[in-house]
Amino acid sequence: SMKEVDEQMLFAQTKNAPYFVEWIPNNVKTAVCDIPPRGLKMSVTFVGNSTAIQDIFKRVSEQFTSMFRRKAFIHWYTNEGMDEMEFTEAESNMNDLVSEYQQYQHASIDDEAEYEDEFENEGEEEAAY
């Protein structure tokens, strides 16, 4: 039932509260399908906007970096036309993504309000010219 799903989602959010930013209050969506897969009572889809994904990105980045430094499997890709620089760029992009998630994890509602104030002030200054 939807009540069960909502209770479980609330439990998951409460249990993992540090991974959910406070300034996105409705960051979880659920949907229940009336016709579940054969052999099951219900089917549920869960989509969450959480900074917890950064842990997975960190792990993948560390594994990638370890293999890339040893040039493991690179020949398979360079023989197909990829440039080694593309791997370096991908590594950099992954690290940037992790940093961005860390920034959002440590952000608060107050930080958001300060950013909006700065943005509004810049607009007023540009209008003065």
XYZ file of N, CA and C in Angstrom:
387
model
N 0.839 -1.185 0.000
C 0.000 0.000 0.000
C 0.884 1.248 0.000
N 0.308 2.365 -0.393
C 1.058 3.625 -0.412
C 1.509 4.016 0.993
N 0.698 3.670 1.982
C 1.056 4.004 3.361
C 2.368 3.317 3.744
N 2.501 2.044 3.386
C 3.732 1.297 3.658
C 4.934 1.940 2.974
N 4.741 2.300 1.711
C 5.823 2.913 0.933
C 6.238 4.233 1.576
N 5.257 5.073 1.906
C 5.560 6.359 2.528
C 6.282 6.188 3.860
N 5.867 5.197 4.649
C 6.526 4.944 5.936
C 7.981 4.516 5.729
N 8.208 3.646 4.762
C 9.566 3.175 4.492
C 10.451 4.309 3.962
N 9.872 5.171 3.140
C 10.643 6.293 2.610
C 11.003 7.277 3.728
N 10.072 7.524 4.616
C 10.334 8.397 5.760
C 11.442 7.797 6.631
N 11.380 6.478 6.830
C 12.411 5.782 7.599
C 13.779 5.934 6.923
N 13.814 5.747 5.600
C 15.076 5.867 4.868
C 15.630 7.281 4.953
N 14.754 8.280 4.836
C 15.207 9.662 4.926
C 15.711 9.999 6.328
N 15.025 9.501 7.336
C 15.428 9.765 8.718
C 16.759 9.093 9.018
N 16.889 7.849 8.589
C 18.113 7.079 8.833
C 19.322 7.704 8.131
N 19.099 8.240 6.934
C 20.196 8.794 6.139
C 20.149 10.318 6.076
N 19.605 10.947 7.102
C 19.418 12.403 7.124
C 20.670 13.211 6.775
N 21.865 12.802 7.221
C 23.049 13.608 6.885
C 23.319 13.713 5.385
N 22.788 12.773 4.608
C 23.037 12.778 3.170
C 22.016 13.600 2.388
N 20.992 14.108 3.062
C 19.972 14.915 2.400
C 20.127 16.359 2.859
N 20.202 17.279 1.902
C 20.357 18.685 2.264
C 19.029 19.239 2.747
N 19.092 20.124 3.729
C 17.873 20.649 4.352
C 17.139 21.632 3.454
N 17.846 22.235 2.504
C 17.206 23.264 1.702
C 16.510 22.705 0.464
N 16.436 21.407 0.321
C 15.585 20.776 -0.694
C 14.646 19.845 0.073
N 13.539 20.385 0.592
C 12.682 19.601 1.478
C 11.967 18.430 0.787
N 11.585 18.558 -0.445
C 10.859 17.489 -1.137
C 11.781 16.788 -2.125
N 12.820 16.168 -1.603
C 13.840 15.589 -2.467
C 13.668 14.094 -2.725
N 12.509 13.543 -2.402
C 12.261 12.128 -2.651
C 10.904 11.981 -3.321
N 10.867 11.212 -4.392
C 9.611 10.930 -5.085
C 9.445 9.424 -5.186
N 8.233 8.960 -4.985
C 7.950 7.537 -5.116
C 6.737 7.344 -6.013
N 6.654 6.175 -6.604
C 5.494 5.816 -7.417
C 5.224 4.334 -7.220
N 3.972 3.986 -7.090
C 3.595 2.589 -6.921
C 2.809 2.153 -8.151
N 3.201 1.037 -8.715
C 2.527 0.489 -9.891
C 1.411 -0.442 -9.429
N 0.217 -0.263 -9.988
C -0.930 -1.103 -9.609
C -0.762 -2.555 -10.049
N 0.028 -2.772 -11.076
C 0.222 -4.124 -11.593
C 1.681 -4.514 -11.362
N 1.956 -5.214 -10.269
C 3.343 -5.573 -9.942
C 3.865 -6.704 -10.830
N 5.178 -6.881 -10.839
C 5.753 -8.016 -11.568
C 5.226 -9.334 -11.006
N 5.211 -10.340 -11.833
C 4.713 -11.652 -11.446
C 5.431 -12.151 -10.193
N 4.657 -12.589 -9.216
C 5.211 -13.153 -7.995
C 5.442 -12.132 -6.884
N 5.173 -10.856 -7.144
C 5.369 -9.821 -6.126
C 4.047 -9.128 -5.813
N 3.962 -8.553 -4.605
C 2.733 -7.866 -4.207
C 2.651 -6.459 -4.781
N 3.793 -5.795 -4.950
C 3.783 -4.436 -5.495
C 5.120 -4.115 -6.136
N 5.123 -3.053 -6.913
C 6.334 -2.576 -7.555
C 6.481 -1.097 -7.225
N 7.670 -0.680 -6.832
C 7.892 0.698 -6.412
C 9.120 1.255 -7.116
N 9.041 2.520 -7.483
C 10.185 3.229 -8.039
C 10.565 4.326 -7.061
N 11.835 4.456 -6.800
C 12.318 5.466 -5.863
C 13.360 6.331 -6.564
N 13.184 7.630 -6.488
C 14.177 8.559 -7.013
C 14.482 9.549 -5.909
N 15.736 9.642 -5.538
C 16.121 10.559 -4.469
C 17.221 11.494 -4.931
N 17.133 12.725 -4.508
C 18.175 13.697 -4.793
C 19.035 13.778 -3.542
N 20.134 13.076 -3.553
C 20.950 12.951 -2.355
C 22.418 13.150 -2.682
N 23.138 13.700 -1.727
C 24.574 13.865 -1.905
C 25.331 12.565 -1.622
N 24.611 11.521 -1.222
C 25.262 10.242 -0.920
C 25.905 9.625 -2.155
N 25.463 10.016 -3.335
C 26.032 9.466 -4.572
C 27.519 9.794 -4.688
N 27.963 10.828 -3.977
C 29.376 11.200 -4.060
C 30.284 10.074 -3.574
N 29.815 9.241 -2.651
C 30.628 8.118 -2.178
C 30.915 7.141 -3.311
N 29.914 6.905 -4.139
C 30.103 6.006 -5.286
C 31.055 6.644 -6.285
N 30.857 7.943 -6.554
C 31.751 8.637 -7.478
C 33.185 8.621 -6.974
N 33.384 8.797 -5.675
C 34.733 8.760 -5.100
C 35.371 7.396 -5.315
N 34.595 6.341 -5.025
C 35.131 4.984 -5.175
C 35.507 4.706 -6.629
N 34.631 5.058 -7.554
C 34.911 4.841 -8.973
C 36.138 5.646 -9.394
N 36.228 6.878 -8.916
C 37.365 7.732 -9.259
C 38.679 7.136 -8.747
N 38.668 6.639 -7.517
C 39.879 6.032 -6.958
C 40.290 4.791 -7.751
N 39.323 3.967 -8.122
C 39.621 2.767 -8.900
C 40.140 3.135 -10.284
N 39.486 4.118 -10.899
C 39.910 4.570 -12.222
C 41.331 5.105 -12.174
N 41.610 5.970 -11.189
C 42.942 6.570 -11.062
C 44.005 5.499 -10.877
N 43.704 4.508 -10.044
C 44.651 3.418 -9.802
C 44.979 2.669 -11.097
N 43.961 2.371 -11.865
C 44.184 1.631 -13.113
C 44.824 2.512 -14.179
N 44.408 3.764 -14.240
C 44.937 4.672 -15.261
C 46.420 4.940 -15.049
N 46.844 5.059 -13.796
C 48.276 5.291 -13.511
C 49.128 4.122 -13.995
N 48.551 2.936 -13.960
C 49.277 1.750 -14.422
C 49.068 1.494 -15.910
N 48.268 2.379 -16.542
C 47.930 2.248 -17.974
C 47.217 0.930 -18.271
N 46.488 0.426 -17.289
C 45.779 -0.839 -17.452
C 44.632 -0.686 -18.447
N 44.576 -1.539 -19.418
C 43.516 -1.628 -20.417
C 43.438 -0.416 -21.358
N 44.345 0.538 -21.237
C 44.312 1.740 -22.068
C 44.443 1.382 -23.548
N 45.265 0.369 -23.832
C 45.502 0.015 -25.237
C 44.217 -0.375 -25.972
N 43.258 -0.939 -25.261
C 41.993 -1.312 -25.902
C 41.281 -0.074 -26.443
N 41.383 1.011 -25.734
C 40.689 2.244 -26.117
C 41.495 3.074 -27.116
N 42.820 3.144 -26.901
C 43.635 3.932 -27.831
C 43.686 3.264 -29.207
N 43.643 1.932 -29.255
C 43.607 1.231 -30.542
C 42.319 1.517 -31.306
N 41.270 1.895 -30.593
C 39.989 2.220 -31.234
C 39.878 3.706 -31.560
N 40.934 4.491 -31.251
C 40.948 5.883 -31.656
C 40.841 6.903 -30.542
N 40.707 6.455 -29.303
C 40.646 7.426 -28.198
C 42.040 7.945 -27.889
N 42.088 9.168 -27.408
C 43.345 9.794 -27.008
C 43.482 9.655 -25.492
N 44.688 9.456 -25.008
C 44.903 9.334 -23.561
C 44.464 10.580 -22.820
N 44.489 11.724 -23.476
C 44.080 12.983 -22.847
C 42.604 12.929 -22.450
N 41.807 12.172 -23.183
C 40.388 12.040 -22.846
C 40.201 11.369 -21.490
N 41.094 10.452 -21.143
C 41.027 9.801 -19.833
C 41.365 10.790 -18.718
N 42.373 11.618 -18.973
C 42.756 12.635 -17.995
C 41.609 13.613 -17.781
N 40.962 13.996 -18.876
C 39.825 14.921 -18.783
C 38.662 14.284 -18.023
N 38.397 13.008 -18.275
C 37.318 12.303 -17.566
C 37.613 12.220 -16.072
N 38.868 11.966 -15.739
C 39.276 11.910 -14.328
C 39.054 13.267 -13.656
N 39.428 14.323 -14.341
C 39.249 15.677 -13.811
C 37.762 16.003 -13.635
N 36.958 15.627 -14.611
C 35.511 15.868 -14.522
C 34.893 15.131 -13.337
N 35.347 13.911 -13.102
C 34.822 13.127 -11.980
C 35.196 13.787 -10.655
N 36.427 14.247 -10.544
C 36.863 14.919 -9.312
C 36.093 16.220 -9.090
N 35.818 16.944 -10.174
C 35.020 18.173 -10.071
C 33.608 17.860 -9.591
N 33.047 16.775 -10.089
C 31.699 16.368 -9.699
C 31.640 16.030 -8.208
N 32.622 15.302 -7.721
C 32.684 14.964 -6.293
C 32.800 16.237 -5.452
N 33.644 17.161 -5.888
C 33.801 18.428 -5.155
C 32.492 19.205 -5.115
N 31.776 19.199 -6.225
C 30.504 19.918 -6.271
C 29.487 19.297 -5.316
N 29.423 17.975 -5.279
C 28.516 17.316 -4.336
C 28.907 17.612 -2.891
N 30.200 17.661 -2.608
C 30.640 17.995 -1.253
C 30.221 19.416 -0.887
N 30.321 20.313 -1.842
C 29.903 21.696 -1.619
C 28.415 21.746 -1.282
N 27.599 21.004 -2.022
C 26.158 20.997 -1.761
C 25.826 20.326 -0.436
N 26.596 19.312 -0.070
C 26.344 18.618 1.183
C 26.546 19.563 2.366
N 27.524 20.448 2.274
C 27.837 21.345 3.379
C 27.079 22.660 3.305
N 26.308 22.843 2.241
C 25.532 24.080 2.085
C 24.331 24.060 3.021
N 23.803 25.223 3.285
C 22.622 25.338 4.131
C 21.666 26.344 3.528
N 20.527 26.503 4.129
C 19.541 27.465 3.650
C 20.123 28.872 3.720
N 20.877 29.170 4.770
C 21.487 30.489 4.919
C 22.444 30.793 3.769
N 23.224 29.785 3.351
C 24.149 29.965 2.232
C 23.385 30.319 0.965
N 22.262 29.662 0.753
C 21.443 29.906 -0.435
C 20.910 31.340 -0.422
N 20.453 31.807 0.731
C 19.926 33.172 0.841
C 21.030 34.188 0.565
N 22.232 33.943 1.076
C 23.359 34.845 0.827
C 23.681 34.900 -0.652
N 23.653 33.754 -1.328
C 23.941 33.698 -2.757
C 22.910 34.500 -3.539
N 21.628 34.343 -3.183
C 20.569 35.073 -3.870
C 20.727 36.574 -3.665
N 21.105 37.002 -2.450
C 21.318 38.429 -2.175
C 22.455 38.975 -3.041
N 23.553 38.216 -3.136
C 24.680 38.645 -3.960
C 24.272 38.772 -5.418
N 23.489 37.812 -5.897
C 23.043 37.794 -7.293
C 22.158 39.004 -7.576
N 21.235 39.325 -6.642
C 20.354 40.477 -6.811
C 21.157 41.769 -6.811
N 22.149 41.894 -5.936
C 22.981 43.099 -5.871
C 23.787 43.292 -7.154
N 24.276 42.207 -7.735
C 25.015 42.312 -8.993
C 24.104 42.838 -10.090
N 22.874 42.374 -10.125
C 21.910 42.825 -11.125
C 21.621 44.308 -10.992
N 21.534 44.798 -9.747
C 21.278 46.220 -9.515
C 22.469 47.063 -9.963
N 23.688 46.573 -9.704
C 24.880 47.300 -10.110
C 24.978 47.398 -11.623
N 24.654 46.315 -12.330
C 24.712 46.323 -13.792
C 23.665 47.271 -14.357
N 22.494 47.355 -13.718
C 21.430 48.230 -14.184
C 21.826 49.696 -14.020
N 22.693 50.009 -13.045
C 23.102 51.373 -12.794
C 23.989 51.923 -13.920
N 24.657 51.029 -14.640
C 25.532 51.470 -15.729
C 24.689 51.731 -16.912
